XYZ file of C-alpha atoms in Angstrom:
125
model
C -25.753 -7.743 22.953
C -26.911 -9.603 19.864
C -24.615 -10.778 17.102
C -25.875 -11.847 13.683
C -23.531 -14.344 11.951
C -23.288 -15.128 8.272
C -22.805 -18.911 8.196
C -21.689 -19.016 4.592
C -18.942 -16.388 4.974
C -18.145 -17.196 8.654
C -18.291 -13.496 9.571
C -20.362 -11.295 11.888
C -22.798 -9.192 9.928
C -24.335 -7.131 12.712
C -23.732 -6.263 16.341
C -26.673 -4.877 18.342
C -25.747 -3.047 21.549
C -28.704 -2.731 23.945
C -28.728 0.073 26.533
C -31.739 -1.479 28.403
C -32.959 2.022 29.215
C -36.278 2.203 31.178
C -39.171 3.227 28.912
C -38.030 1.211 25.942
C -40.058 -1.692 24.506
C -37.235 -4.170 25.200
C -36.587 -2.946 28.776
C -35.600 -5.845 31.082
C -35.514 -8.313 28.238
C -31.784 -7.712 27.705
C -28.935 -6.953 30.051
C -27.348 -3.546 29.542
C -24.302 -3.665 27.285
C -21.883 -1.266 28.909
C -20.042 -0.213 25.717
C -17.782 2.731 25.086
C -17.176 3.702 21.433
C -14.782 6.503 20.610
C -16.143 8.682 17.856
C -13.816 10.564 15.493
C -10.143 10.389 15.072
C -9.478 12.648 18.009
C -11.757 10.628 20.310
C -13.177 13.836 21.627
C -16.510 12.225 22.312
C -17.273 8.695 23.598
C -20.612 6.988 22.988
C -21.735 4.986 25.979
C -24.968 3.260 27.101
C -25.793 6.461 29.060
C -25.242 8.889 26.186
C -28.008 11.093 24.974
C -28.803 11.514 21.271
C -28.470 15.266 21.326
C -24.790 15.036 22.305
C -24.047 12.365 19.681
C -26.106 14.095 16.962
C -24.378 17.425 17.375
C -21.003 15.746 16.958
C -22.025 13.634 14.020
C -23.707 16.497 12.122
C -20.853 18.983 12.386
C -17.826 19.057 10.125
C -14.980 18.034 12.518
C -12.623 17.238 9.679
C -12.527 19.938 7.012
C -9.974 18.089 4.933
C -12.436 15.335 4.070
C -13.360 15.047 0.397
C -16.891 16.142 -0.574
C -18.203 12.572 -0.952
C -17.084 11.697 2.593
C -18.869 14.842 3.937
C -22.094 13.882 2.185
C -21.993 10.365 3.782
C -21.723 12.016 7.263
C -24.957 13.972 6.848
C -27.794 12.575 9.041
C -31.000 11.754 7.142
C -34.513 11.976 8.444
C -35.276 9.197 10.996
C -37.279 6.138 10.278
C -40.119 5.712 12.853
C -40.153 2.328 14.484
C -43.393 1.293 16.238
C -43.069 -1.996 18.005
C -45.990 -4.053 19.344
C -46.343 -7.584 20.492
C -47.457 -10.480 18.226
C -51.162 -10.116 19.318
C -51.229 -6.447 18.147
C -51.413 -4.879 21.617
C -50.570 -1.263 21.655
C -47.022 -0.333 22.678
C -47.305 1.706 25.907
C -43.769 3.172 25.378
C -44.482 4.806 22.025
C -42.473 4.835 18.841
C -38.664 5.136 18.602
C -36.651 6.826 15.844
C -33.907 5.144 13.872
C -31.085 7.343 12.568
C -28.622 5.845 10.065
C -25.093 7.008 9.352
C -22.785 4.905 7.216
C -22.795 1.443 8.772
C -24.304 2.469 12.143
C -28.016 2.730 13.089
C -29.053 4.517 16.316
C -32.459 3.754 17.764
C -33.490 6.764 19.807
C -36.335 7.074 22.265
C -38.577 10.186 22.476
C -36.819 11.146 25.797
C -33.487 11.569 23.806
C -31.886 8.392 25.235
C -30.298 5.923 22.866
C -32.069 2.492 23.068
C -29.858 0.442 20.762
C -26.790 0.954 18.574
C -26.584 -1.368 15.553
C -23.134 -1.843 13.928
C -23.379 -3.304 10.469
C -20.707 -5.014 8.359
C -21.437 -4.160 4.777
């Protein structure tokens, strides 16, 4: 896990949870962070290091709480992913291919082509 601190405000700005899944560019650089994050008020789904994006995406994109105001529903809609192509400093090609970053409110999910979640970034805005 990586933590980005703001020295002027003495707060944590970002937590990066690494799943260390084989086939990711950062595989074996980090230890797996065995996290469990309950999603939603009913905690009907739990995000773990072994979760697949299709399970999480279906939960995040559906309207689980019809009583939410319209602006809250708009903020829950998933946008098109940002393609992240990593390579080393000497411009070697990345044998693992690109990953896709999906953002939702203050959370960014980095997803590999095989549907596994590579990292979860929790931001403090």
